[in-house]
Tab-separated table of C-alpha atoms and ligand atoms in Angstrom:
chain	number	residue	atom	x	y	z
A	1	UNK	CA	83.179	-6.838	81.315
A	2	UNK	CA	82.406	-6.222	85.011
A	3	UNK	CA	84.221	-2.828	85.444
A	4	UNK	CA	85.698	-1.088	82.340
A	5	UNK	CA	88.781	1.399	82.405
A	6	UNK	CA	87.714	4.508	81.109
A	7	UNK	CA	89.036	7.904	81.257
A	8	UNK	CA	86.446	8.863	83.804
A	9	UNK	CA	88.684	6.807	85.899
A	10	UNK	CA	91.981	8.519	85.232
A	11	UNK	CA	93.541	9.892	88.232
A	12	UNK	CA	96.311	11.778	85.891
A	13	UNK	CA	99.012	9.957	87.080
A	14	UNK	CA	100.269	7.469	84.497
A	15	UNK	CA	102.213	5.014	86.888
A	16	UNK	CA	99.042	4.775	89.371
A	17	UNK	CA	96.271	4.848	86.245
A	18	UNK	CA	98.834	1.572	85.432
A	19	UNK	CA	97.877	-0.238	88.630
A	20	UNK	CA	94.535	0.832	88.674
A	21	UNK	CA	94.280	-0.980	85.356
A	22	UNK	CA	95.901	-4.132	85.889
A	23	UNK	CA	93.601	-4.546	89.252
A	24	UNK	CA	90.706	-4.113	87.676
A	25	UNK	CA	91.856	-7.174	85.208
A	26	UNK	CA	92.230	-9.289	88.365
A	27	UNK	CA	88.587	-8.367	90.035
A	28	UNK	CA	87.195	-8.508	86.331
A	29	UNK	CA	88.930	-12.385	86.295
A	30	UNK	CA	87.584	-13.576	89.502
A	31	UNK	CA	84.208	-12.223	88.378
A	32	UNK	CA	84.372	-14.472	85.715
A	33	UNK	CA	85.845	-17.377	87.362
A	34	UNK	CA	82.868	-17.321	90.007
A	35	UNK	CA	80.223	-16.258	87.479
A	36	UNK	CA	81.617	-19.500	85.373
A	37	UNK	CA	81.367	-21.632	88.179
A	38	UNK	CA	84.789	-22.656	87.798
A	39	UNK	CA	86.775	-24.682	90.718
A	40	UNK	CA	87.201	-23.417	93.886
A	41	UNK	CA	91.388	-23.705	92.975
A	42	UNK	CA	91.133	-20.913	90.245
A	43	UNK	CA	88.803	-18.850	92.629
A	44	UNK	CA	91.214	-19.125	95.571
A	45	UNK	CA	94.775	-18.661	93.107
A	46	UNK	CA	93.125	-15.134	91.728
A	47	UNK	CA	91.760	-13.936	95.380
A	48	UNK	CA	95.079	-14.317	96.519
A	49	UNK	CA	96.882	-12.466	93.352
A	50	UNK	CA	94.168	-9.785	94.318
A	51	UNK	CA	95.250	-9.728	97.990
A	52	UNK	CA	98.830	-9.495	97.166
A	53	UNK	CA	98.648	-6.767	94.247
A	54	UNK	CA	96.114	-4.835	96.563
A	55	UNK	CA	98.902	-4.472	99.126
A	56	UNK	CA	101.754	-3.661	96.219
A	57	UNK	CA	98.951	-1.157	95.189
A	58	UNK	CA	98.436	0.822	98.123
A	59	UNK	CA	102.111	0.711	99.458
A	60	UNK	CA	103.284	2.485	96.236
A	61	UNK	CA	100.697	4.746	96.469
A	62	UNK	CA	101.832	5.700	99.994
A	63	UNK	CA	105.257	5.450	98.967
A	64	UNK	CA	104.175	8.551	97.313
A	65	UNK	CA	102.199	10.163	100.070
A	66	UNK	CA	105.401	10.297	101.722
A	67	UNK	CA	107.909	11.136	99.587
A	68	UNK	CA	105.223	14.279	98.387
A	69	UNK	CA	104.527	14.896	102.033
A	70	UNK	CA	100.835	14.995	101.025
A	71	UNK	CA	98.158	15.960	103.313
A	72	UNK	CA	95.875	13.531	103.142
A	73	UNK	CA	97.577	10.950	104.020
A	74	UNK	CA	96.194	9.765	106.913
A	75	UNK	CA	92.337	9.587	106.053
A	76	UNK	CA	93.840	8.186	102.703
A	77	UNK	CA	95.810	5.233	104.342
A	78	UNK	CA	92.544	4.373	106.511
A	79	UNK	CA	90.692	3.556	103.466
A	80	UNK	CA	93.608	1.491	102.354
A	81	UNK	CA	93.896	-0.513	105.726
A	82	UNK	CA	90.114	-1.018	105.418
A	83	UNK	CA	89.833	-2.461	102.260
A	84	UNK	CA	92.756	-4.813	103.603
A	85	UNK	CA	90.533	-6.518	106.374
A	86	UNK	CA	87.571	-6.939	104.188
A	87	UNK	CA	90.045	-8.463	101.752
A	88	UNK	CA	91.380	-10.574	104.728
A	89	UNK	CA	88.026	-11.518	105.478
A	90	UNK	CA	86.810	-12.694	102.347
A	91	UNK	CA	89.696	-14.580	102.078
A	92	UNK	CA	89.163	-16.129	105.164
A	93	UNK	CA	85.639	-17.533	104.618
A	94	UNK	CA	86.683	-18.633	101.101
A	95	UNK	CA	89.238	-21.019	102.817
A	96	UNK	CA	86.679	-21.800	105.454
A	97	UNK	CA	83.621	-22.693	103.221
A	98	UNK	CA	85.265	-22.291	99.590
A	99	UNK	CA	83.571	-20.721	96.581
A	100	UNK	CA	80.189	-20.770	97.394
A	101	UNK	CA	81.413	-17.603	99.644
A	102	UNK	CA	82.827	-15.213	96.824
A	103	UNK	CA	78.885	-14.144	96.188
A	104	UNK	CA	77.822	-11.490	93.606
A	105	UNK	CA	77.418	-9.338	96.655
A	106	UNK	CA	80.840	-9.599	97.448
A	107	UNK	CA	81.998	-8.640	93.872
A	108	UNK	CA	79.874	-6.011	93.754
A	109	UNK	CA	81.496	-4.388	97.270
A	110	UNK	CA	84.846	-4.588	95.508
A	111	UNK	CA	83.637	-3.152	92.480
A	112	UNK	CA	81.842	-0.043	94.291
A	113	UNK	CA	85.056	0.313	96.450
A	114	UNK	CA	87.359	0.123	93.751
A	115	UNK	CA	85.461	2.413	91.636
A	116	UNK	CA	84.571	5.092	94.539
A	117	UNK	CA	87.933	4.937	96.115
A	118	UNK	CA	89.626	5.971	92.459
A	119	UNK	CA	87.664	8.178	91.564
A	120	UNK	CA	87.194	10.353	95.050
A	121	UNK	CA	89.934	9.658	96.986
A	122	UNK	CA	92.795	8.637	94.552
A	123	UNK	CA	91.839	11.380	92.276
A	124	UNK	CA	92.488	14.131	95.038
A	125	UNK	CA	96.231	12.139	95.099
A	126	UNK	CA	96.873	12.196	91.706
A	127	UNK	CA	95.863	16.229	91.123
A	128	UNK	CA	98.514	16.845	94.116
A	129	UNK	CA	101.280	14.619	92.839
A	130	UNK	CA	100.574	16.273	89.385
A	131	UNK	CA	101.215	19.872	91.601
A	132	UNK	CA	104.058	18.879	93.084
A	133	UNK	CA	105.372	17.464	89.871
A	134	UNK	CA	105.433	13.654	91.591
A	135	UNK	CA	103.699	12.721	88.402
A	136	UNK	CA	104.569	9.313	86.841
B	201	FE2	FE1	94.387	4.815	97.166
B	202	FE2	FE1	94.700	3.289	94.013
């Protein structure tokens, strides 16, 4: 498995641990799909579910941020609209050149980002919507 849910990346928020999960199954199936050597179609079809549940992802998330009026919004939503243009990006040169361009390199930038951005930036989100009683 190419990341693993484990508790360690629990941000105590059941509805948000949810999502966290289920995009962690989509990097963890376009690892395999490239690492398989699969066709560029199944490559391209799970990049774009990743894309698309990405943006769900985050706009729940600040969904939240809003309704909580949480303080941390802003720096919070930056990280969000960053990982969107990479995302754009790699889509981009996947259409452009195809597989060949989703490189281990890539998949392990998602995986780092994914894993740092739960556990040090949605974690602080999760302890204040726990606070506020926001939580799932
Ligand atoms: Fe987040
Ligand atoms: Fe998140």
């Amino acid at each position: 498995m190419f990341i693993t849910w484990t508790e360690n990346l629990s941000v105590a928020n059941g509805a948000i641990d949810q999502d966290h999960k289920h995009l962690i199954g989509i990097i963890n199936r376009l690892h395999d799909a490239i690492a398989s050597g699969c066709g560029a179609t199944i490559v391209g079809e799970t990049l774009a579910e990743l894309a698309d549940y990405t943006g769900a992802h985050f706009a729940r998330e600040e969904f939240l941020m809003d309704r909580f009026q949480y303080p941390e919004a802003a720096q919070h939503r930056r990280e969000h609209a960053g990982l969107i243009d990479q995302l754009s990006v790699i889509v981009d040169q996947f259409e452009k050149a195809g597989a060949v361009e989703v490189t281990g390199d890539t998949m392990d930038f998602l995986k780092v980002w994914m894993v740092n951005h739960i556990q040090k930036v949605d974690c602080r989100l999760g302890s204040f919507l726990r606070q506020r009683g926001g939580a799932d």
